[in-house]
């Protein structure tokens, strides 16, 4: 026979789990559409040097044949950066090459030393320029981590092989 105290504890744990499951199953509130005036004000707050760097990054990724390039504006959403750029390479070797070229171009154009993590493996390279964070993935790794969904951006459809 189970003592009364342990039965009460068991019921409390089950109740907590049930409550958590019910809360998780409730529909999430729909995000409000972005007010165009507020979005324009946020963009105006981004320094011209950051906009220039952003264009340089997007051009470099495009020149190196990166695929599914997504740029997410973080101004007003996060203090870590103004933009988050996510792109894919077809293989580990291409991911590492895209990252290496991007680091060289940023250093040459801006004189800024940037850090890159993950070039040795080539599955996921993160480049932090201070104002812009760039993630370059192999497609399988990108779909696993799904950063665009986390930041609420449109996820591109994978290119047909």
Tab-separated table of C-alpha atoms in Angstrom:
chain	number	residue	atom	x	y	z
A	1	UNK	CA	0.000	0.000	0.000
A	2	UNK	CA	1.269	3.487	-0.895
A	3	UNK	CA	1.509	6.033	1.912
A	4	UNK	CA	-0.741	9.089	1.553
A	5	UNK	CA	2.188	11.522	1.295
A	6	UNK	CA	3.818	9.821	-1.716
A	7	UNK	CA	0.466	9.566	-3.506
A	8	UNK	CA	-0.019	13.330	-3.055
A	9	UNK	CA	3.445	14.031	-4.449
A	10	UNK	CA	2.828	11.817	-7.461
A	11	UNK	CA	-0.448	13.559	-8.179
A	12	UNK	CA	1.226	16.995	-8.006
A	13	UNK	CA	3.911	16.016	-10.524
A	14	UNK	CA	1.311	14.576	-12.880
A	15	UNK	CA	-0.812	17.715	-12.511
A	16	UNK	CA	2.166	19.934	-13.314
A	17	UNK	CA	2.960	17.907	-16.432
A	18	UNK	CA	-0.674	17.980	-17.516
A	19	UNK	CA	-0.861	21.738	-17.008
A	20	UNK	CA	2.326	22.239	-19.020
A	21	UNK	CA	0.960	20.075	-21.844
A	22	UNK	CA	-2.313	22.005	-21.895
A	23	UNK	CA	-0.474	25.332	-21.960
A	24	UNK	CA	1.724	24.145	-24.833
A	25	UNK	CA	-1.292	23.032	-26.846
A	26	UNK	CA	-2.991	26.432	-26.657
A	27	UNK	CA	-2.801	28.403	-29.912
A	28	UNK	CA	-0.090	31.041	-29.990
A	29	UNK	CA	-1.144	34.666	-30.503
A	30	UNK	CA	-0.780	35.896	-34.064
A	31	UNK	CA	2.051	38.380	-34.567
A	32	UNK	CA	0.918	41.865	-35.409
A	33	UNK	CA	1.939	43.150	-38.829
A	34	UNK	CA	4.869	45.550	-38.767
A	35	UNK	CA	3.867	49.181	-38.940
A	36	UNK	CA	5.584	50.644	-42.051
A	37	UNK	CA	6.304	53.927	-40.251
A	38	UNK	CA	8.043	52.140	-37.379
A	39	UNK	CA	10.021	49.941	-39.783
A	40	UNK	CA	11.206	52.997	-41.705
A	41	UNK	CA	12.235	54.714	-38.465
A	42	UNK	CA	14.259	51.641	-37.454
A	43	UNK	CA	16.003	51.541	-40.840
A	44	UNK	CA	16.833	55.230	-40.590
A	45	UNK	CA	18.560	54.508	-37.273
A	46	UNK	CA	21.022	52.094	-38.933
A	47	UNK	CA	24.347	53.849	-39.643
A	48	UNK	CA	25.437	54.238	-43.278
A	49	UNK	CA	28.613	52.224	-42.607
A	50	UNK	CA	26.504	49.242	-41.509
A	51	UNK	CA	24.336	49.494	-44.635
A	52	UNK	CA	27.498	49.602	-46.783
A	53	UNK	CA	28.923	46.554	-44.965
A	54	UNK	CA	25.613	44.728	-45.397
A	55	UNK	CA	25.684	45.333	-49.159
A	56	UNK	CA	29.324	44.162	-49.301
A	57	UNK	CA	28.423	40.930	-47.484
A	58	UNK	CA	25.437	40.192	-49.725
A	59	UNK	CA	27.496	40.885	-52.871
A	60	UNK	CA	30.361	38.684	-51.657
A	61	UNK	CA	28.003	35.805	-50.881
A	62	UNK	CA	26.361	36.164	-54.282
A	63	UNK	CA	29.733	36.331	-56.091
A	64	UNK	CA	30.858	33.123	-54.367
A	65	UNK	CA	27.663	31.303	-55.407
A	66	UNK	CA	26.175	30.979	-51.929
A	67	UNK	CA	22.629	29.663	-52.076
A	68	UNK	CA	19.398	30.655	-50.320
A	69	UNK	CA	20.752	33.932	-48.929
A	70	UNK	CA	18.437	35.417	-46.289
A	71	UNK	CA	19.005	38.738	-44.560
A	72	UNK	CA	17.072	39.433	-41.367
A	73	UNK	CA	16.941	42.936	-39.924
A	74	UNK	CA	17.409	42.730	-36.164
A	75	UNK	CA	17.121	46.426	-35.358
A	76	UNK	CA	14.539	46.702	-32.611
A	77	UNK	CA	14.453	42.917	-32.106
A	78	UNK	CA	17.902	42.382	-30.621
A	79	UNK	CA	20.864	44.396	-29.417
A	80	UNK	CA	23.447	41.868	-30.638
A	81	UNK	CA	23.500	43.117	-34.238
A	82	UNK	CA	21.635	45.142	-36.855
A	83	UNK	CA	21.441	42.287	-39.385
A	84	UNK	CA	21.629	38.508	-39.398
A	85	UNK	CA	22.601	36.969	-42.738
A	86	UNK	CA	22.143	33.244	-43.380
A	87	UNK	CA	23.409	31.442	-46.492
A	88	UNK	CA	24.235	27.931	-47.682
A	89	UNK	CA	27.089	26.313	-49.553
A	90	UNK	CA	26.829	22.977	-51.336
A	91	UNK	CA	29.698	21.279	-49.496
A	92	UNK	CA	31.992	21.757	-46.515
A	93	UNK	CA	34.745	22.911	-48.846
A	94	UNK	CA	32.503	25.564	-50.460
A	95	UNK	CA	31.234	26.761	-47.065
A	96	UNK	CA	34.818	27.245	-45.847
A	97	UNK	CA	35.827	28.995	-49.101
A	98	UNK	CA	32.837	31.361	-49.010
A	99	UNK	CA	33.668	32.239	-45.402
A	100	UNK	CA	37.366	32.777	-46.137
A	101	UNK	CA	36.603	35.069	-49.101
A	102	UNK	CA	34.072	37.021	-47.067
A	103	UNK	CA	36.527	37.583	-44.204
A	104	UNK	CA	39.208	38.737	-46.686
A	105	UNK	CA	36.827	41.154	-48.449
A	106	UNK	CA	35.549	42.673	-45.214
A	107	UNK	CA	39.083	43.151	-43.917
A	108	UNK	CA	40.253	44.650	-47.218
A	109	UNK	CA	37.266	46.992	-47.664
A	110	UNK	CA	36.759	48.138	-44.077
A	111	UNK	CA	40.081	47.482	-42.389
A	112	UNK	CA	38.087	45.728	-39.682
A	113	UNK	CA	39.362	42.445	-38.221
A	114	UNK	CA	36.472	40.003	-38.074
A	115	UNK	CA	36.256	36.639	-36.364
A	116	UNK	CA	35.177	33.439	-38.074
A	117	UNK	CA	34.382	30.241	-36.197
A	118	UNK	CA	33.977	26.800	-37.753
A	119	UNK	CA	36.035	27.159	-40.958
A	120	UNK	CA	38.091	24.062	-40.172
A	121	UNK	CA	35.055	21.759	-40.194
A	122	UNK	CA	32.985	23.644	-42.765
A	123	UNK	CA	29.521	22.520	-41.645
A	124	UNK	CA	28.583	25.860	-40.085
A	125	UNK	CA	30.737	28.969	-40.158
A	126	UNK	CA	29.822	31.976	-38.051
A	127	UNK	CA	31.328	35.356	-38.931
A	128	UNK	CA	30.840	38.204	-36.460
A	129	UNK	CA	31.515	41.699	-37.802
A	130	UNK	CA	30.078	43.410	-34.736
A	131	UNK	CA	27.084	44.969	-36.504
A	132	UNK	CA	26.250	42.008	-38.740
A	133	UNK	CA	26.355	38.301	-37.914
A	134	UNK	CA	26.761	35.918	-40.865
A	135	UNK	CA	25.989	32.189	-40.739
A	136	UNK	CA	27.081	29.976	-43.635
A	137	UNK	CA	25.814	26.393	-43.528
A	138	UNK	CA	25.785	23.167	-45.448
A	139	UNK	CA	22.106	22.630	-46.414
A	140	UNK	CA	21.542	19.692	-44.036
A	141	UNK	CA	22.950	21.574	-41.069
A	142	UNK	CA	20.955	24.694	-41.958
A	143	UNK	CA	17.667	22.800	-42.083
A	144	UNK	CA	18.469	21.151	-38.731
A	145	UNK	CA	19.120	24.425	-36.853
A	146	UNK	CA	16.494	26.465	-38.753
A	147	UNK	CA	17.695	29.905	-37.599
A	148	UNK	CA	15.343	31.758	-39.916
A	149	UNK	CA	12.312	30.297	-38.168
A	150	UNK	CA	13.695	31.309	-34.790
A	151	UNK	CA	13.946	34.935	-35.951
A	152	UNK	CA	10.583	34.839	-37.759
A	153	UNK	CA	11.941	35.223	-41.302
A	154	UNK	CA	10.712	33.598	-44.493
A	155	UNK	CA	12.551	30.341	-45.114
A	156	UNK	CA	13.621	29.798	-48.731
A	157	UNK	CA	12.740	26.573	-50.478
A	158	UNK	CA	15.798	24.375	-51.113
A	159	UNK	CA	17.091	24.500	-54.678
A	160	UNK	CA	16.261	21.459	-56.794
A	161	UNK	CA	19.261	19.244	-57.449
